[in-house]
Structure formats: C-alpha cells, structure tokens
Amino acid sequence: YFQARLAGASNSTARILSTNHTGPEDAFNFNNWVTLLSQLPLLLFTLLNSFLYQFSAVLQGSLFGQLGTMPSTYSTLFLSGQGLAGIFAALAMLLSMASGVDAETSALGYFITPCVGILMSIVCYLSLPHLKFARYYLANKPSQGQAQELETKAELLQSDENGIPSSPQKVALTLDLDLEKEPESEPDEPQKPGKPSVFTVFQKIWLTALCLVLVFTVTLSVFPAITAMVTSSTSPGKWSQFFNPICCFLLFNIMDWLGRSLTSYFLWPDEDSRLLPLLVCLRFLFVPLFMLCHVPQRSRLPILFPQDAYFITFMLLFAVSNGYLVSLTMCLAPRQVLPHEREVAGALMTFFLALGLSCGASLSFLFKALL
C-alpha cells in the first residue's frame, strides 16, 4: 500500500502491484526505513525507562521489569505472546491477499486492528492489580528471602508426579493459598534493600545483554529487508504469489513462537555457560545465506541458493534460533542478580532488546546495498 503511494500509483496500479508475485521495486528502501524508525523511539524510551522505571509503567520496558520480579515462567509466557502476535499479523496478510480486496481497504483494516488490540491490552493491564498473585509481587515487594522461597516453590510446582509441566495458572493459585496463610508481617523481618544501582545490575548481566543485542542485530539486519525480497524460483502462479507471505512471514512467526515456548521446558545453556555467546555468534551465518538466496533485484552478489527449499530451511533454523535465544536471555538475566534487582534487570534487558532491533535495522541498509 505504501509503496504504491510512494510511487504515485493510481488505485488500479496498486491493485496490479498487490497481485504481482515479484512485488514492486523498493526504490525508497521502505522496508528498511519503517523497521528502523519503528525501533528508534523504543530505544530512546527504554533508555529513559532504565533510569525512571517507576514513572512509565505502561511501557514495554516496565512490563519486562515487572516480569523480572516474578518466576521465570511468566517471562516465557510473555515472550510467547509476542510470538503469537506475529503469527496473527502474518495470517492477516494472507487473508487480505486471498480476499482480493483493494489496497485501501486492506490498509484500513490494518490500522483499525492495532487500535482494538491496544485497547484490549490497556483493559488487561488495568485488571492486573486485581489479581492477588500479581498484586503480591508488584505492590508488596517481598523481601529477598521471601522472593527466593516463592520462586523455588513456583519452579517445583511446574511439574507434577509424572514430570508433566503444570499450567502457570495452577502455580499461581497454589501460591495464592500459601500467601493467605502467611502473616502480613514478621516482627524480625529484615529491612528492605535500597534502590538498586543500574550500573551494578549491568555489571552482572552485561554478557547476557550483549547476546540479546547480537541476536536481534542479526535478525533485523535481514528480516524483513532482505527476506521480503526473496521470490520463488518456480513459474508464476498461486505458489509464487503466496510464497513470501507464507515462507517468510508466517513461517518465521510460527517457528519464532515455538522457539520462545521451548524455554518453558528447559533453559540450556545456563547463565554460567560460555556456549551461549558461541551459539549467538553462529547466527551471523544467516546473513550471507539469505543474501545469496533467490533475490532477482541484485547487481553485485550471485544467487547460490535458487531453490525454494534452501530458503525455507534457512528460515526454519533462523526463526527457531531467534525465538529460543531471545526467550533464553530474557529468562537468564533475572537469575544473575539479587531478587530486589530483578525489576531493574528486566528494564535494562528491554533497553538492550531495543538496541539490538535498532542496530539490525540500521545494518539492513548496508546489506541491501551489497546485493
């Protein structure tokens, strides 16, 4: 829709472009710019959020900060929800293409849908303080000993007698019953620690934060700026028309969601292992692999992987590794700090998440120019 607007195309031309399996030529680098400009405000405000995290509770950074005070299972569920949102967006694209509606109608639907989603999110967020389990962690701020004890209980309750994971709702209900039995205060309760230092927390999680930055740098440097340009090597037809929406966007979001969900069952490697940085660095191999796939609009690099199967295989590994490593680093960071520092650690990790997104979006200009 926007590429047609930038090209000054009429409505009929826009409809032709929307059904062309190769798509319009991206002369304005629109995919690169929209990716970069959508991340810069997030980067700025998560930076502010790392230092002023009590004033901006509706920001994504504060949500991660609040999750840092809870058992790691809830961070995994939060990240899985983000993956499901990506699947929903990809399905919306496919439905729009299959319905055959014009570009203006599709654009209107795309603008209305996020407004409804944001409204639902606000309602859910406002209802959060009414949940006893969330109210205990967010309002009462348990002491260090209590937080460690409750987290241990939550992790033990994740498995039943057969080793099958239980639902987080069951865990929350069980902990709620325990909280009702506990006295409101103990006469010899230790004093609450002071406000944690951002620099001190950063010293403890810097390696995990760097891994998160590198994961998103690789991902955003080629997705979607490069991967959206890959076309099917088969003859024009229905498969060619739906190849990129299915094999690029839908496949990425499904496998990314699966990767994020895997951390509900195991966390490997752990926070003390040096294998995590190695796995993260290996993902840089995806950059040349995607750049050498079937992208017709190129003038420098050759096409070494023209078949569709290559691109699909690369995308499967690319998406699963992205989802798993993102969720893993976000879950490991709160484990590396003291309980009263976990909220700051969560907010800091969100800043580095945004930093990785911005770095990747910036590098996408370079990689696209090298094609």
Tab-separated table of C-alpha atoms in Angstrom:
chain	number	residue	atom	x	y	z
A	1	TYR	CA	0.000	0.000	0.000
A	2	PHE	CA	2.671	2.496	0.968
A	3	GLN	CA	4.974	1.501	-1.880
A	4	ALA	CA	2.141	2.215	-4.278
A	5	ARG	CA	1.552	5.589	-2.612
A	6	LEU	CA	5.246	6.464	-2.806
A	7	ALA	CA	5.308	5.570	-6.467
A	8	GLY	CA	2.321	7.831	-7.108
A	9	ALA	CA	0.367	4.919	-8.489
A	10	SER	CA	-3.371	5.025	-9.104
A	11	ASN	CA	-5.824	2.647	-7.487
A	12	SER	CA	-5.736	0.315	-10.459
A	13	THR	CA	-1.945	0.244	-10.421
A	14	ALA	CA	-1.971	-0.501	-6.708
A	15	ARG	CA	-4.208	-3.496	-7.326
A	16	ILE	CA	-1.857	-4.734	-10.037
A	17	LEU	CA	1.145	-4.357	-7.750
A	18	SER	CA	-0.579	-6.207	-4.923
A	19	THR	CA	-1.139	-9.255	-7.141
A	20	ASN	CA	2.298	-9.243	-8.750
A	21	HIS	CA	4.286	-12.134	-7.308
A	22	THR	CA	7.550	-10.252	-7.523
A	23	GLY	CA	6.139	-7.140	-5.838
A	24	PRO	CA	7.008	-3.509	-6.613
A	25	GLU	CA	10.610	-2.453	-6.671
A	26	ASP	CA	11.512	-0.967	-3.309
A	27	ALA	CA	13.209	2.135	-4.672
A	28	PHE	CA	12.657	4.093	-1.439
A	29	ASN	CA	14.025	1.368	0.883
A	30	PHE	CA	10.638	1.472	2.573
A	31	ASN	CA	11.043	-1.814	4.488
A	32	ASN	CA	14.389	-0.637	5.843
A	33	TRP	CA	13.139	2.782	6.906
A	34	VAL	CA	9.918	1.591	8.534
A	35	THR	CA	11.865	-1.018	10.516
A	36	LEU	CA	14.452	1.492	11.694
A	37	LEU	CA	12.049	4.320	12.535
A	38	SER	CA	9.766	1.987	14.470
A	39	GLN	CA	12.655	0.968	16.719
A	40	LEU	CA	14.322	4.325	17.452
A	41	PRO	CA	11.529	5.635	19.722
A	42	LEU	CA	11.522	2.284	21.539
A	43	LEU	CA	15.281	2.564	22.020
A	44	LEU	CA	15.035	6.110	23.398
A	45	PHE	CA	12.227	5.448	25.843
A	46	THR	CA	13.607	2.138	27.093
A	47	LEU	CA	16.843	4.013	27.842
A	48	LEU	CA	14.870	6.519	29.904
A	49	ASN	CA	12.859	3.667	31.365
A	50	SER	CA	16.005	2.022	32.710
A	51	PHE	CA	16.572	5.043	34.968
A	52	LEU	CA	12.990	6.230	35.547
A	53	TYR	CA	11.235	2.872	35.657
A	54	GLN	CA	8.711	3.959	38.380
A	55	PHE	CA	7.091	6.613	36.144
A	56	SER	CA	6.298	4.754	32.945
A	57	ALA	CA	4.570	1.524	33.914
A	58	VAL	CA	2.658	1.137	30.638
A	59	LEU	CA	5.832	0.894	28.568
A	60	GLN	CA	7.093	-2.438	27.381
A	61	GLY	CA	10.251	-1.971	29.402
A	62	SER	CA	8.317	-1.706	32.645
A	63	LEU	CA	6.331	-4.804	31.773
A	64	PHE	CA	9.581	-6.718	31.439
A	65	GLY	CA	10.764	-5.113	34.654
A	66	GLN	CA	7.674	-6.289	36.483
A	67	LEU	CA	8.060	-9.755	34.991
A	68	GLY	CA	11.596	-9.819	36.358
A	69	THR	CA	10.151	-9.855	39.879
A	70	MET	CA	8.090	-12.967	39.115
A	71	PRO	CA	9.169	-16.564	38.411
A	72	SER	CA	10.826	-17.045	35.028
A	73	THR	CA	7.810	-18.953	33.680
A	74	TYR	CA	5.910	-15.712	33.267
A	75	SER	CA	8.665	-14.141	31.188
A	76	THR	CA	8.453	-17.124	28.844
A	77	LEU	CA	4.686	-16.739	28.521
A	78	PHE	CA	5.050	-13.011	27.862
A	79	LEU	CA	7.548	-13.647	25.061
A	80	SER	CA	5.380	-16.431	23.630
A	81	GLY	CA	2.518	-13.964	23.473
A	82	GLN	CA	4.652	-11.670	21.347
A	83	GLY	CA	5.298	-14.586	19.000
A	84	LEU	CA	1.573	-15.278	18.723
A	85	ALA	CA	1.037	-11.624	17.793
A	86	GLY	CA	3.440	-12.097	14.885
A	87	ILE	CA	1.510	-15.161	13.711
A	88	PHE	CA	-1.710	-13.149	13.818
A	89	ALA	CA	-0.158	-10.405	11.671
A	90	ALA	CA	1.070	-12.932	9.091
A	91	LEU	CA	-2.350	-14.585	8.913
A	92	ALA	CA	-3.950	-11.165	8.437
A	93	MET	CA	-1.668	-10.596	5.442
A	94	LEU	CA	-2.643	-13.932	3.888
A	95	LEU	CA	-6.352	-13.319	4.441
A	96	SER	CA	-6.043	-9.890	2.882
A	97	MET	CA	-4.354	-11.339	-0.208
A	98	ALA	CA	-6.794	-14.242	-0.506
A	99	SER	CA	-9.852	-11.982	-0.187
A	100	GLY	CA	-8.827	-9.929	-3.200
A	101	VAL	CA	-9.820	-6.582	-1.649
A	102	ASP	CA	-8.145	-3.392	-2.815
A	103	ALA	CA	-5.094	-1.914	-1.111
A	104	GLU	CA	-7.018	0.932	0.540
A	105	THR	CA	-9.499	-1.418	2.229
A	106	SER	CA	-6.710	-3.682	3.450
A	107	ALA	CA	-4.796	-0.706	4.839
A	108	LEU	CA	-7.894	0.480	6.715
A	109	GLY	CA	-8.276	-2.945	8.304
A	110	TYR	CA	-4.611	-2.998	9.293
A	111	PHE	CA	-4.938	0.398	11.011
A	112	ILE	CA	-8.148	-0.490	12.866
A	113	THR	CA	-6.911	-3.857	14.161
A	114	PRO	CA	-3.978	-2.460	16.218
A	115	CYS	CA	-6.266	0.139	17.766
A	116	VAL	CA	-8.556	-2.635	19.017
A	117	GLY	CA	-5.538	-4.630	20.219
A	118	ILE	CA	-4.115	-1.674	22.138
A	119	LEU	CA	-7.498	-1.056	23.791
A	120	MET	CA	-7.691	-4.704	24.886
A	121	SER	CA	-4.125	-4.500	26.223
A	122	ILE	CA	-4.961	-1.426	28.308
A	123	VAL	CA	-8.001	-3.175	29.781
A	124	CYS	CA	-5.902	-6.237	30.654
A	125	TYR	CA	-3.200	-4.077	32.199
A	126	LEU	CA	-5.701	-2.185	34.339
A	127	SER	CA	-7.098	-5.500	35.579
A	128	LEU	CA	-3.642	-6.747	36.607
A	129	PRO	CA	-3.654	-5.152	40.119
A	130	HIS	CA	-6.875	-7.030	40.895
A	131	LEU	CA	-5.111	-10.402	40.659
A	132	LYS	CA	-3.893	-11.493	44.083
A	133	PHE	CA	-0.773	-13.205	42.743
A	134	ALA	CA	0.291	-10.181	40.679
A	135	ARG	CA	-0.619	-7.784	43.479
A	136	TYR	CA	1.691	-9.594	45.870
A	137	TYR	CA	4.698	-9.306	43.550
A	138	LEU	CA	4.003	-5.821	42.163
A	139	ALA	CA	2.729	-3.994	45.244
A	140	ASN	CA	4.025	-5.762	48.331
A	141	LYS	CA	7.617	-6.205	47.036
A	142	PRO	CA	8.559	-9.342	49.025
A	143	SER	CA	11.809	-9.384	50.872
A	144	GLN	CA	14.843	-11.181	49.492
A	145	GLY	CA	14.244	-14.374	51.488
A	146	GLN	CA	10.533	-14.466	50.642
A	147	ALA	CA	11.183	-13.914	46.938
A	148	GLN	CA	13.692	-16.761	46.781
A	149	GLU	CA	11.345	-19.082	48.649
A	150	LEU	CA	8.363	-18.279	46.433
A	151	GLU	CA	10.374	-18.679	43.244
A	152	THR	CA	11.616	-22.066	44.415
A	153	LYS	CA	8.018	-23.084	45.153
A	154	ALA	CA	6.899	-21.879	41.713
A	155	GLU	CA	9.604	-23.851	39.928
A	156	LEU	CA	8.877	-27.020	41.919
A	157	LEU	CA	5.177	-26.719	41.166
A	158	GLN	CA	5.864	-26.597	37.441
A	159	SER	CA	5.988	-30.427	37.300
A	160	ASP	CA	3.546	-32.984	38.619
A	161	GLU	CA	4.349	-36.512	39.717
A	162	ASN	CA	4.874	-37.671	36.120
A	163	GLY	CA	7.132	-34.752	35.241
A	164	ILE	CA	4.497	-33.111	33.035
A	165	PRO	CA	4.546	-29.316	33.318
A	166	SER	CA	1.595	-27.824	35.130
A	167	SER	CA	-0.136	-24.665	33.994
A	168	PRO	CA	1.081	-21.315	35.384
A	169	GLN	CA	-2.476	-20.608	36.499
A	170	LYS	CA	-2.306	-23.662	38.773
A	171	VAL	CA	1.006	-22.481	40.163
A	172	ALA	CA	-0.410	-19.004	40.826
A	173	LEU	CA	-3.454	-20.438	42.590
A	174	THR	CA	-1.299	-22.658	44.809
A	175	LEU	CA	0.955	-19.757	45.755
A	176	ASP	CA	-2.110	-17.617	46.449
A	177	LEU	CA	-3.288	-20.148	49.018
A	178	ASP	CA	0.168	-20.135	50.607
A	179	LEU	CA	0.156	-16.352	50.771
A	180	GLU	CA	-3.180	-16.322	52.545
A	181	LYS	CA	-1.680	-18.482	55.290
A	182	GLU	CA	1.361	-16.257	55.776
A	183	PRO	CA	1.222	-13.427	58.324
A	184	GLU	CA	1.251	-9.948	56.909
A	185	SER	CA	4.500	-9.041	58.603
A	186	GLU	CA	7.123	-10.540	60.838
A	187	PRO	CA	8.495	-8.615	63.818
A	188	ASP	CA	12.067	-9.547	62.926
A	189	GLU	CA	11.684	-9.008	59.173
A	190	PRO	CA	14.896	-7.536	57.702
A	191	GLN	CA	14.887	-4.052	56.302
A	192	LYS	CA	14.142	-3.768	52.598
A	193	PRO	CA	17.236	-3.133	50.482
A	194	GLY	CA	17.659	0.284	48.939
A	195	LYS	CA	17.102	1.215	45.328
A	196	PRO	CA	19.372	-0.979	43.179
A	197	SER	CA	22.072	0.649	41.090
A	198	VAL	CA	21.631	0.398	37.322
A	199	PHE	CA	25.397	0.178	36.832
A	200	THR	CA	25.725	-2.597	39.405
A	201	VAL	CA	22.983	-4.603	37.729
A	202	PHE	CA	24.564	-4.029	34.327
A	203	GLN	CA	27.900	-5.416	35.546
A	204	LYS	CA	26.149	-8.675	36.417
A	205	ILE	CA	24.140	-9.118	33.202
A	206	TRP	CA	26.337	-7.457	30.546
A	207	LEU	CA	27.217	-10.690	28.738
A	208	THR	CA	23.601	-11.854	28.583
A	209	ALA	CA	22.561	-8.378	27.425
A	210	LEU	CA	25.227	-8.433	24.699
A	211	CYS	CA	23.924	-11.792	23.491
A	212	LEU	CA	20.413	-10.337	23.265
A	213	VAL	CA	21.716	-7.371	21.247
A	214	LEU	CA	23.538	-9.665	18.807
A	215	VAL	CA	20.518	-11.931	18.347
A	216	PHE	CA	18.256	-9.060	17.303
A	217	THR	CA	21.014	-7.376	15.286
A	218	VAL	CA	21.269	-10.448	13.077
A	219	THR	CA	17.512	-10.894	12.857
A	220	LEU	CA	16.577	-7.322	11.951
A	221	SER	CA	19.509	-6.915	9.541
A	222	VAL	CA	17.942	-9.382	7.105
A	223	PHE	CA	14.317	-9.709	8.238
A	224	PRO	CA	12.282	-8.325	6.589
A	225	ALA	CA	14.518	-6.054	4.459
A	226	ILE	CA	16.274	-8.934	2.658
A	227	THR	CA	13.958	-11.883	3.227
A	228	ALA	CA	10.921	-9.974	1.903
A	229	MET	CA	12.731	-9.614	-1.435
A	230	VAL	CA	13.203	-13.363	-1.893
A	231	THR	CA	10.858	-14.792	-4.525
A	232	SER	CA	10.007	-18.302	-5.635
A	233	SER	CA	12.113	-19.801	-8.413
A	234	THR	CA	9.064	-21.555	-9.868
A	235	SER	CA	6.960	-20.235	-12.711
A	236	PRO	CA	4.390	-17.506	-11.945
A	237	GLY	CA	1.249	-18.797	-10.287
A	238	LYS	CA	-0.548	-19.097	-6.952
A	239	TRP	CA	2.505	-20.517	-5.189
A	240	SER	CA	4.679	-17.688	-6.443
A	241	GLN	CA	2.129	-15.153	-5.239
A	242	PHE	CA	1.853	-16.622	-1.724
A	243	PHE	CA	5.454	-17.855	-1.420
A	244	ASN	CA	6.867	-14.899	0.513
A	245	PRO	CA	3.895	-14.290	2.840
A	246	ILE	CA	3.874	-17.981	3.781
A	247	CYS	CA	7.557	-18.952	3.717
A	248	CYS	CA	8.901	-15.659	5.045
A	249	PHE	CA	6.418	-14.023	7.407
A	250	LEU	CA	4.096	-16.833	8.511
A	251	LEU	CA	6.844	-19.449	8.787
A	252	PHE	CA	9.109	-17.072	10.703
A	253	ASN	CA	6.453	-16.147	13.232
A	254	ILE	CA	5.316	-19.734	13.819
A	255	MET	CA	8.843	-21.049	14.348
A	256	ASP	CA	9.792	-17.980	16.400
A	257	TRP	CA	6.823	-18.660	18.688
A	258	LEU	CA	7.829	-22.319	19.012
A	259	GLY	CA	11.387	-21.281	19.868
A	260	ARG	CA	10.173	-18.883	22.554
A	261	SER	CA	7.912	-21.575	24.015
A	262	LEU	CA	10.745	-24.107	24.356
A	263	THR	CA	12.146	-22.249	27.363
A	264	SER	CA	9.052	-23.314	29.311
A	265	TYR	CA	10.534	-26.814	29.378
A	266	PHE	CA	14.290	-26.273	29.631
A	267	LEU	CA	16.870	-23.498	29.838
A	268	TRP	CA	20.065	-24.520	28.038
A	269	PRO	CA	22.792	-23.352	28.163
A	270	ASP	CA	22.563	-21.855	31.646
A	271	GLU	CA	23.759	-18.420	32.773
A	272	ASP	CA	27.249	-19.673	33.654
A	273	SER	CA	27.942	-21.383	30.320
A	274	ARG	CA	30.167	-19.842	27.642
A	275	LEU	CA	28.300	-21.789	24.986
A	276	LEU	CA	25.571	-19.149	24.762
A	277	PRO	CA	27.804	-16.447	23.160
A	278	LEU	CA	29.060	-19.062	20.672
A	279	LEU	CA	25.538	-20.006	19.598
A	280	VAL	CA	24.624	-16.346	19.254
A	281	CYS	CA	27.662	-15.587	17.071
A	282	LEU	CA	26.936	-18.561	14.814
A	283	ARG	CA	23.688	-16.863	13.773
A	284	PHE	CA	25.716	-14.344	11.760
A	285	LEU	CA	25.988	-17.099	9.135
A	286	PHE	CA	22.349	-16.466	8.251
A	287	VAL	CA	23.213	-13.044	6.813
A	288	PRO	CA	25.191	-14.311	3.775
A	289	LEU	CA	22.884	-17.316	3.403
A	290	PHE	CA	19.798	-15.146	2.909
A	291	MET	CA	21.658	-12.654	0.729
A	292	LEU	CA	22.612	-15.490	-1.643
A	293	CYS	CA	19.031	-16.757	-1.982
A	294	HIS	CA	16.751	-16.055	-4.954
A	295	VAL	CA	16.504	-12.249	-4.889
A	296	PRO	CA	16.034	-11.030	-8.508
A	297	GLN	CA	16.721	-7.346	-7.718
A	298	ARG	CA	20.506	-7.567	-7.324
A	299	SER	CA	23.553	-6.206	-9.117
A	300	ARG	CA	26.592	-7.495	-7.176
A	301	LEU	CA	26.243	-10.826	-5.418
A	302	PRO	CA	25.378	-14.044	-7.284
A	303	ILE	CA	22.460	-16.360	-6.500
A	304	LEU	CA	23.872	-19.538	-4.953
A	305	PHE	CA	20.656	-20.915	-3.421
A	306	PRO	CA	17.927	-20.503	-6.063
A	307	GLN	CA	15.640	-23.350	-4.951
A	308	ASP	CA	12.762	-22.608	-2.598
A	309	ALA	CA	13.816	-25.448	-0.281
A	310	TYR	CA	17.019	-23.621	0.644
A	311	PHE	CA	15.180	-20.505	1.734
A	312	ILE	CA	12.603	-22.499	3.715
A	313	THR	CA	15.331	-24.466	5.526
A	314	PHE	CA	17.279	-21.306	6.359
A	315	MET	CA	14.096	-19.623	7.612
A	316	LEU	CA	13.199	-22.560	9.871
A	317	LEU	CA	16.573	-22.513	11.627
A	318	PHE	CA	16.715	-18.708	11.634
A	319	ALA	CA	13.308	-18.294	13.288
A	320	VAL	CA	13.632	-21.083	15.875
A	321	SER	CA	17.058	-19.881	16.978
A	322	ASN	CA	15.811	-16.292	17.222
A	323	GLY	CA	12.828	-17.163	19.398
A	324	TYR	CA	14.712	-19.551	21.648
A	325	LEU	CA	17.760	-17.348	22.229
A	326	VAL	CA	15.646	-14.233	22.854
A	327	SER	CA	13.495	-16.014	25.411
A	328	LEU	CA	16.534	-17.713	26.961
A	329	THR	CA	18.457	-14.478	27.511
A	330	MET	CA	15.393	-12.705	28.914
A	331	CYS	CA	14.860	-15.566	31.377
A	332	LEU	CA	18.521	-15.870	32.403
A	333	ALA	CA	19.108	-12.185	33.165
A	334	PRO	CA	16.907	-12.021	36.317
A	335	ARG	CA	18.649	-15.152	37.629
A	336	GLN	CA	22.013	-13.376	37.606
A	337	VAL	CA	21.002	-10.632	40.045
A	338	LEU	CA	19.583	-10.393	43.549
A	339	PRO	CA	15.794	-10.577	43.926
A	340	HIS	CA	15.391	-6.856	44.632
A	341	GLU	CA	17.445	-6.070	41.477
A	342	ARG	CA	15.321	-8.091	39.071
A	343	GLU	CA	12.981	-5.291	38.096
A	344	VAL	CA	15.930	-3.135	37.029
A	345	ALA	CA	17.450	-6.119	35.198
A	346	GLY	CA	14.222	-6.639	33.261
A	347	ALA	CA	14.035	-2.971	32.278
A	348	LEU	CA	17.699	-2.971	31.235
A	349	MET	CA	17.212	-6.074	29.093
A	350	THR	CA	14.354	-4.351	27.310
A	351	PHE	CA	16.656	-1.449	26.500
A	352	PHE	CA	19.222	-3.827	25.030
A	353	LEU	CA	16.444	-5.574	23.137
A	354	ALA	CA	15.553	-2.246	21.534
A	355	LEU	CA	19.249	-1.540	20.929
A	356	GLY	CA	19.593	-4.814	19.032
A	357	LEU	CA	16.495	-4.042	16.962
A	358	SER	CA	17.836	-0.602	16.066
A	359	CYS	CA	21.314	-1.912	15.190
A	360	GLY	CA	19.832	-4.600	12.988
A	361	ALA	CA	17.519	-2.159	11.233
A	362	SER	CA	20.484	0.151	10.555
A	363	LEU	CA	22.626	-2.672	9.155
A	364	SER	CA	19.819	-3.692	6.798
A	365	PHE	CA	20.608	-0.648	4.618
A	366	LEU	CA	24.182	-1.857	4.179
A	367	PHE	CA	23.276	-5.448	3.412
A	368	LYS	CA	20.641	-4.411	0.907
A	369	ALA	CA	23.162	-2.139	-0.845
A	370	LEU	CA	25.570	-5.094	-1.122
A	371	LEU	CA	23.093	-7.212	-3.088
